[in-house]
mmCIF file of C-alpha atoms in Angstrom:
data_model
loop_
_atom_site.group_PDB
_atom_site.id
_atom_site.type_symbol
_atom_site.label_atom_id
_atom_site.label_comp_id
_atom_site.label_asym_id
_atom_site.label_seq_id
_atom_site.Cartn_x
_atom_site.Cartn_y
_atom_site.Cartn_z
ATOM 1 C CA UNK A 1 0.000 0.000 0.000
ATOM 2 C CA UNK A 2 1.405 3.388 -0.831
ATOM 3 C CA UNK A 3 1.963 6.036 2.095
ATOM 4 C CA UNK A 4 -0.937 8.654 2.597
ATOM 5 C CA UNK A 5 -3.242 6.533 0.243
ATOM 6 C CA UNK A 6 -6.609 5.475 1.209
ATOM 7 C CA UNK A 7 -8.721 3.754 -1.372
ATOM 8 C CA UNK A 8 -11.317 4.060 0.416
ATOM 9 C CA UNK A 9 -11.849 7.528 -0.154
ATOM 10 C CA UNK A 10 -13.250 6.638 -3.193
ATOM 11 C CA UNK A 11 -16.505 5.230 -4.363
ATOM 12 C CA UNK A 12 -16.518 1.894 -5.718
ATOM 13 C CA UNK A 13 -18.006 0.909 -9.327
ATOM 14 C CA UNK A 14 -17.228 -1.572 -11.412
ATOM 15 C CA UNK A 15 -16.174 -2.495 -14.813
ATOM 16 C CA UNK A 16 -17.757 -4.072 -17.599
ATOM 17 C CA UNK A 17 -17.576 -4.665 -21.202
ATOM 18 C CA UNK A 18 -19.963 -5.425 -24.306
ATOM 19 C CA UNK A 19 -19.711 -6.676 -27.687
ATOM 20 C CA UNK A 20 -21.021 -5.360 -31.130
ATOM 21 C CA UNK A 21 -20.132 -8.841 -33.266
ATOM 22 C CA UNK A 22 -21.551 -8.125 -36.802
ATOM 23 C CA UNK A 23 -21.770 -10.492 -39.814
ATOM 24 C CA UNK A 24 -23.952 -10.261 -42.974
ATOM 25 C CA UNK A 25 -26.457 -13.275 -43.905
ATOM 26 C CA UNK A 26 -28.620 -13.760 -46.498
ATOM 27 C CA UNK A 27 -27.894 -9.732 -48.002
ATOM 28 C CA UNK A 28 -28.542 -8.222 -44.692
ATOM 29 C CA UNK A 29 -26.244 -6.689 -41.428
ATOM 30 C CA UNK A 30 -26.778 -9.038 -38.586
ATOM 31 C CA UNK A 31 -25.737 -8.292 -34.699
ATOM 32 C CA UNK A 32 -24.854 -10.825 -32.057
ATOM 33 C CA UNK A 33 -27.810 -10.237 -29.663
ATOM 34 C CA UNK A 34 -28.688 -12.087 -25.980
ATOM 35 C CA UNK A 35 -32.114 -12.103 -24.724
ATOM 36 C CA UNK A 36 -31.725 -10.817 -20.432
ATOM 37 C CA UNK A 37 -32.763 -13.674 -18.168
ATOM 38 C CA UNK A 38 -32.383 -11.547 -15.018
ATOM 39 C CA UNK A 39 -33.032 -8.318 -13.682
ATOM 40 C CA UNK A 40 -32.010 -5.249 -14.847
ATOM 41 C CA UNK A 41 -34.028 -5.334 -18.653
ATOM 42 C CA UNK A 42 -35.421 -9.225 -17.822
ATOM 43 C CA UNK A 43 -36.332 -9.721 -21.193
ATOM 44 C CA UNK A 44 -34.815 -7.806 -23.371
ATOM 45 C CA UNK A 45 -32.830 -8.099 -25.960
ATOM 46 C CA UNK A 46 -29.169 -6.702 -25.057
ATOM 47 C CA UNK A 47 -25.270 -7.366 -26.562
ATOM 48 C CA UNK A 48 -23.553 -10.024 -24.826
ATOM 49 C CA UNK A 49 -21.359 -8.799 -22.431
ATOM 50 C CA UNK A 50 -20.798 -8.890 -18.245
ATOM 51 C CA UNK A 51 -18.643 -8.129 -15.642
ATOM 52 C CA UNK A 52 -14.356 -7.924 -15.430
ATOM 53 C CA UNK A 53 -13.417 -10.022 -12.959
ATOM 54 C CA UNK A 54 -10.408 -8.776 -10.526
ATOM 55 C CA UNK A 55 -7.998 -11.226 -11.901
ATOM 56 C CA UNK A 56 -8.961 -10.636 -15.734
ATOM 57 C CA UNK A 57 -8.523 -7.794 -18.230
ATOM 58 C CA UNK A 58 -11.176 -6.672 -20.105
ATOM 59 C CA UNK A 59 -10.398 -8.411 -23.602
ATOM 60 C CA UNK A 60 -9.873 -12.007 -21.403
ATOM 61 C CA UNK A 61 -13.307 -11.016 -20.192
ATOM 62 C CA UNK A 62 -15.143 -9.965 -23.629
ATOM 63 C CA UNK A 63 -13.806 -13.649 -24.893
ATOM 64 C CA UNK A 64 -14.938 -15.540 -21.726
ATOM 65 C CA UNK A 65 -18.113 -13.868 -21.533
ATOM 66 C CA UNK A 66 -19.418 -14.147 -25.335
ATOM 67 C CA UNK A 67 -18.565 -17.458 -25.253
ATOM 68 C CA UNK A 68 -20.254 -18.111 -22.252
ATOM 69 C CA UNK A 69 -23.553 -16.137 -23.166
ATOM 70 C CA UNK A 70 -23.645 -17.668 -26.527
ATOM 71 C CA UNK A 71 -22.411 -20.860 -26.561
ATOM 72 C CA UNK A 72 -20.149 -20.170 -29.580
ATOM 73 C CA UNK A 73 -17.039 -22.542 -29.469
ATOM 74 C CA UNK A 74 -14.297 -21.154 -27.432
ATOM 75 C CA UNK A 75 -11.390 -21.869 -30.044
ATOM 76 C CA UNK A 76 -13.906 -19.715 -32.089
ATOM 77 C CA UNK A 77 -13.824 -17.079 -29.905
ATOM 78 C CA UNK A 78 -10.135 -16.878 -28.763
ATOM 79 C CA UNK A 79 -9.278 -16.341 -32.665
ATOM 80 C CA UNK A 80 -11.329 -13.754 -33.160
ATOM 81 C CA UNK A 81 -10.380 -10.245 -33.854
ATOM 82 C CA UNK A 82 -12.033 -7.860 -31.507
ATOM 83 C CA UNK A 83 -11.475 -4.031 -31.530
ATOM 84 C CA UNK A 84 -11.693 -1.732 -28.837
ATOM 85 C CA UNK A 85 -14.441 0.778 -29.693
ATOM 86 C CA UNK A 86 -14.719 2.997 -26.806
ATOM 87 C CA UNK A 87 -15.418 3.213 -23.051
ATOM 88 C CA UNK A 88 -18.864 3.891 -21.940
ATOM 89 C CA UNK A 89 -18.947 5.893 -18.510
ATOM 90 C CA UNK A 90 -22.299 7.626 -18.191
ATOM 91 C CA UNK A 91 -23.297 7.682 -14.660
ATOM 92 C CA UNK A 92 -26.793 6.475 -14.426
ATOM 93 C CA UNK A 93 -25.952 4.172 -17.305
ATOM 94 C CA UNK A 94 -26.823 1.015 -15.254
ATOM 95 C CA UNK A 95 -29.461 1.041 -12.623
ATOM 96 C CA UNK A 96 -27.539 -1.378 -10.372
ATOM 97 C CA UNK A 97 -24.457 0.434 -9.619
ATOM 98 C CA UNK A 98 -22.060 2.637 -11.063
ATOM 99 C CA UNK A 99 -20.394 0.937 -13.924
ATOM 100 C CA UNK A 100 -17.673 1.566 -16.271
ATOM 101 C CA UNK A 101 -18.300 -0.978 -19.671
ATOM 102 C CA UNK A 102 -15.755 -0.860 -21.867
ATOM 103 C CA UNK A 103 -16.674 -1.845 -25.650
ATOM 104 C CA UNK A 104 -15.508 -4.102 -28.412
ATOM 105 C CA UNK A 105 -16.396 -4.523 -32.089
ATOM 106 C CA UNK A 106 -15.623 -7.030 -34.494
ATOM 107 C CA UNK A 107 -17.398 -7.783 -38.100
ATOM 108 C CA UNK A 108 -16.887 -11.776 -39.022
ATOM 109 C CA UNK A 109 -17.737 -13.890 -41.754
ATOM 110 C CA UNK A 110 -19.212 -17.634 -41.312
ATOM 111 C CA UNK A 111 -20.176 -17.283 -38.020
ATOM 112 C CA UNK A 112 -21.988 -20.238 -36.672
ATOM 113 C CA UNK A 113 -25.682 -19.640 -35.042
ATOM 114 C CA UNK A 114 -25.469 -19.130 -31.195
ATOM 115 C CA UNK A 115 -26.294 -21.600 -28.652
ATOM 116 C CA UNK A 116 -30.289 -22.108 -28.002
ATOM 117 C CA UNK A 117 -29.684 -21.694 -24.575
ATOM 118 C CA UNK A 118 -27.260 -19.020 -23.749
ATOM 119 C CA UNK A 119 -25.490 -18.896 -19.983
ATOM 120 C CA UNK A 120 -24.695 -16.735 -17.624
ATOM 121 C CA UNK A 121 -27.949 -13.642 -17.173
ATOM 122 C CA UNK A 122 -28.639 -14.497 -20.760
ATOM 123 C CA UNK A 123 -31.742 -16.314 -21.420
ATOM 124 C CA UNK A 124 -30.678 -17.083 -25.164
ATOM 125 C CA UNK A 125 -28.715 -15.486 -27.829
ATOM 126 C CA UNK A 126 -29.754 -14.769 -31.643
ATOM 127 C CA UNK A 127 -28.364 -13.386 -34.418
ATOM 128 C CA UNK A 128 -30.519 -9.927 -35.193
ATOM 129 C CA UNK A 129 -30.887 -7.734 -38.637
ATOM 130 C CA UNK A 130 -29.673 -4.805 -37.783
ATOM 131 C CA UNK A 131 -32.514 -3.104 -39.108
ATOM 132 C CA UNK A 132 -35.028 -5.048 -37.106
ATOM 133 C CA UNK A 133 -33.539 -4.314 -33.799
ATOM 134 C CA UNK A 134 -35.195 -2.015 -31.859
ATOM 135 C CA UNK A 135 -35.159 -1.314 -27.762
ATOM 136 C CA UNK A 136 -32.373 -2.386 -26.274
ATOM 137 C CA UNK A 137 -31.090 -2.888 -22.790
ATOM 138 C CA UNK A 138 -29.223 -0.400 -20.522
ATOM 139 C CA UNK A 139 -27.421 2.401 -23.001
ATOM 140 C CA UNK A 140 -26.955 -0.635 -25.768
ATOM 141 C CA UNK A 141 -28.575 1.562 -28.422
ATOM 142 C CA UNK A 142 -25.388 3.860 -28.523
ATOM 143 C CA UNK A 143 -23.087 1.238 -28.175
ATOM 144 C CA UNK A 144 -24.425 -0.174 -31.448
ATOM 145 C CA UNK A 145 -24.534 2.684 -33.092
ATOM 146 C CA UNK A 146 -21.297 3.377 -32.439
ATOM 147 C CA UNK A 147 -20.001 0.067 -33.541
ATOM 148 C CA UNK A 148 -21.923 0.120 -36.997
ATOM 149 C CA UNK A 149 -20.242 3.263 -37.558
ATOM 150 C CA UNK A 150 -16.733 2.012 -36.701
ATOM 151 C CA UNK A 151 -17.202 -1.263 -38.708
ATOM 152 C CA UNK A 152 -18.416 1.024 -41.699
ATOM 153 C CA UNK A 153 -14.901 2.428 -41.549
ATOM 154 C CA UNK A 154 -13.363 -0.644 -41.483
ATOM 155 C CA UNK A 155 -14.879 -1.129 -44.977
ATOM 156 C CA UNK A 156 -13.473 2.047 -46.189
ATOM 157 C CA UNK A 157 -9.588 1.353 -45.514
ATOM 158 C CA UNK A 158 -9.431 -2.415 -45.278
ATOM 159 C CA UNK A 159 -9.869 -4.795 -47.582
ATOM 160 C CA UNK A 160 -12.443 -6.925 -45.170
ATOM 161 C CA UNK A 161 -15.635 -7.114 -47.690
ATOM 162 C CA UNK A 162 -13.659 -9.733 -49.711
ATOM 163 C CA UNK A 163 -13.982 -12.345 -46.648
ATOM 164 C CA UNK A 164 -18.281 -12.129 -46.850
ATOM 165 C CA UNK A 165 -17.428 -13.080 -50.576
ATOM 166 C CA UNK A 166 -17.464 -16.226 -52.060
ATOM 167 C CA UNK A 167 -13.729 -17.673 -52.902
ATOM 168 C CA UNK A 168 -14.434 -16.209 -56.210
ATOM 169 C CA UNK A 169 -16.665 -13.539 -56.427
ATOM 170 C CA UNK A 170 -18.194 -11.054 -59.003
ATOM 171 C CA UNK A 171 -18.138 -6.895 -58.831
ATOM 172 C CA UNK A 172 -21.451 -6.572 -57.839
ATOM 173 C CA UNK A 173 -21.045 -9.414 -55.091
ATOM 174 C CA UNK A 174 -18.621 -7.497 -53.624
ATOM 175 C CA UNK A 175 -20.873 -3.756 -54.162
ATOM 176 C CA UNK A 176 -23.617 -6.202 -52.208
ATOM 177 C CA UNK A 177 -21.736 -6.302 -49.321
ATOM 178 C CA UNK A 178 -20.710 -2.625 -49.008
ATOM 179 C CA UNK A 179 -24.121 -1.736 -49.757
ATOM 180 C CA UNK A 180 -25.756 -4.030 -47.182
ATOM 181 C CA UNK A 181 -23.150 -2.279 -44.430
ATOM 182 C CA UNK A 182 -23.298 0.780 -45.425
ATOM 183 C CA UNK A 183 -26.804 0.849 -45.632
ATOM 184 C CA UNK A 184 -27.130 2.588 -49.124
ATOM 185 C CA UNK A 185 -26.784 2.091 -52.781
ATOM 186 C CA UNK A 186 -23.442 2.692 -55.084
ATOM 187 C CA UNK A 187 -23.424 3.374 -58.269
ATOM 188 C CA UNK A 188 -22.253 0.613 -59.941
ATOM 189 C CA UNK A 189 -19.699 1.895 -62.974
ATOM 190 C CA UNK A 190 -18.210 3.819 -60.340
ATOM 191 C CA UNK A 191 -17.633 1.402 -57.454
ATOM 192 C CA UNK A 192 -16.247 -0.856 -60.524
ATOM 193 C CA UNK A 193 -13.561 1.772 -61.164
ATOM 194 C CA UNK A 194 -12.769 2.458 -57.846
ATOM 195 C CA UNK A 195 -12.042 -1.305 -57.054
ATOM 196 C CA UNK A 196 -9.699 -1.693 -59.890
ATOM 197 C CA UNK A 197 -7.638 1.138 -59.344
ATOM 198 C CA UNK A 198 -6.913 0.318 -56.034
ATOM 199 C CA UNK A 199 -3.632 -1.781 -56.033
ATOM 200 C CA UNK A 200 -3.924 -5.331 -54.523
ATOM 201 C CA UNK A 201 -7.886 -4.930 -53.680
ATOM 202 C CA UNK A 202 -8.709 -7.887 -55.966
ATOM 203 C CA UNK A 203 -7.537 -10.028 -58.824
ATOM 204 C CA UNK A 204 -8.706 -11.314 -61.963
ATOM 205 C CA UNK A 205 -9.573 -14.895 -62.060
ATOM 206 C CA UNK A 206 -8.197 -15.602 -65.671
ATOM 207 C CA UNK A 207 -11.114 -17.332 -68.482
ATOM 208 C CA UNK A 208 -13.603 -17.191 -65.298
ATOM 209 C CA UNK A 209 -17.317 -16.034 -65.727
ATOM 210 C CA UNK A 210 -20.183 -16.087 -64.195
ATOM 211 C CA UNK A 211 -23.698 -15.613 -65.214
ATOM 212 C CA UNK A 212 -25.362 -13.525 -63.064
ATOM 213 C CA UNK A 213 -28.875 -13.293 -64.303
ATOM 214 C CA UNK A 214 -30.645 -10.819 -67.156
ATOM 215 C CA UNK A 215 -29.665 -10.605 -70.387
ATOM 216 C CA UNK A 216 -26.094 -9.499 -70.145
ATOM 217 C CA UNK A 217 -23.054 -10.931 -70.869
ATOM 218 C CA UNK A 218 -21.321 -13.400 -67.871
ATOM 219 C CA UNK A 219 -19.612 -10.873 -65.317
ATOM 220 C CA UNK A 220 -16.263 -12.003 -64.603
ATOM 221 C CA UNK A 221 -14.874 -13.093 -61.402
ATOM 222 C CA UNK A 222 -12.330 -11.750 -59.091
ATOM 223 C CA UNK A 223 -10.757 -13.240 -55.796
ATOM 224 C CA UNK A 224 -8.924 -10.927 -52.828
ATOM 225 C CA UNK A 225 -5.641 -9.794 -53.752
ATOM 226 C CA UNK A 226 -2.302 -9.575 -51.703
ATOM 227 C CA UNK A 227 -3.464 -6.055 -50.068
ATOM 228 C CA UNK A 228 -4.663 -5.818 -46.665
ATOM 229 C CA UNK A 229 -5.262 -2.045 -46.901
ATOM 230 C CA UNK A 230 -6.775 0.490 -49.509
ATOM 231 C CA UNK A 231 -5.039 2.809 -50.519
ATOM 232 C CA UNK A 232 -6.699 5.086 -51.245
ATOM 233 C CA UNK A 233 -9.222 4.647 -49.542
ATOM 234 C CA UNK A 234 -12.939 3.580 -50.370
ATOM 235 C CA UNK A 235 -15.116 6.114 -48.983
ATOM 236 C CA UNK A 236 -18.832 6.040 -48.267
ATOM 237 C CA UNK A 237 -20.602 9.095 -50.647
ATOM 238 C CA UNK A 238 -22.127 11.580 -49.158
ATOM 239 C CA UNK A 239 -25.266 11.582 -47.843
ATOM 240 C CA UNK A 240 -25.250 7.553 -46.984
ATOM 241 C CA UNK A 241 -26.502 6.082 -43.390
ATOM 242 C CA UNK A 242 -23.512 5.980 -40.848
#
């Protein structure tokens, strides 16, 4: 204990944290959602999440609580690449206690469904359309928000649309999935142009076609190239939901 300090001089509160795990499924944004089986919100539907425990820090506890409130596999889990998004630290935020949560992010392909049963003060978990989600427990809402906004971003310097693509992929599936996280429509000669001039985005698959219905021509087909960032970057127009 240091001289002259007394840590008791302070109120206690605790820490928390919540997750924001996106993926897109069949053309739409989905969130990792659990429904509360206790007290605070009983009920409702709320980002997985819980408390820090002393010995922990707060990524060990993000991992070991979405896998416990979902059921996903914990290999799963521990490989996943979660990004802080912010610290929440309103004080009324939670109606138990003061409480610090600090927030992670992460948008995934191929994520399996959730566990029927969820565990922990989570009734079940579900994956949600964005669009569909409504109330949501404690300050949840914001986090979301937030999150959709960062993993919009994401979009617009990395090259992470190509993993929601098929191994080989057309233009327009890749427009699909900017459009479905973006939340807004792209002109398509000028997303096409855009892609190609940005070094390492994607790669022509050579003598490979695709019909992609209509009465045009087959599109051809692309797969990811060597880049991991754009440069430049990819950016959302003006005017589009963020």
């Amino acid at each position: 204990m240091t001289a002259g300090y007394d840590p008791y001089a302070f109120e206690p509160f605790a820490v928390t944290v919540d997750l924001a795990v996106f993926t897109v499924r069949a053309g739409a944004l989905h969130v990792l959602l659990i429904r509360r089986g206790q007290e605070p919100y009983a009920g409702a539907w709320a980002l997985p999440g819980g408390f820090v425990l002393p010995r922990e820090s707060a990524e060990t506890a993000a991992r070991r609580e979405l896998a416990e409130e979902t059921g996903l596999p914990e290999q799963l889990v521990a490989a996943l690449h979660l990004e802080q998004l912010r610290t929440y630290s309103e004080p009324d935020r939670d109606p138990r206690m003061r409480v610090v949560s600090v927030a992670f992010t992460a948008l995934v392909p191929d994520l399996p469904e959730p566990a029927v049963e969820g565990g922990g003060d989570a009734a079940h978990a579900r994956w949600l359309a964005v669009e569909d989600v409504s109330e949501l427990a404690f300050d949840h809402a914001v986090i979301l928000a937030d999150a959709r906004e960062r993993i919009g971003a994401k979009l617009e310097y990395t090259c992470l649309a190509t993993g929601f693509c098929p191994p080989e992929f057309t233009l327009g599936e890749l427009q699909s999935v900017y459009e479905t996280v973006w939340n807004t429509s792209l002109d398509r000669p000028n997303f096409r142009r855009k892609v190609l001039a940005t070094p390492g985005f994607v790669e022509a698959v050579p003598g490979a076609a695709r019909l992609t219905g209509g009465r045009g021509k087959p599109a051809a087909l692309y797969r990811p190239g060597p880049a991991t960032a754009l440069h430049p970057p990819l950016l959302r127009p003006e005017g589009s939901t963020r």
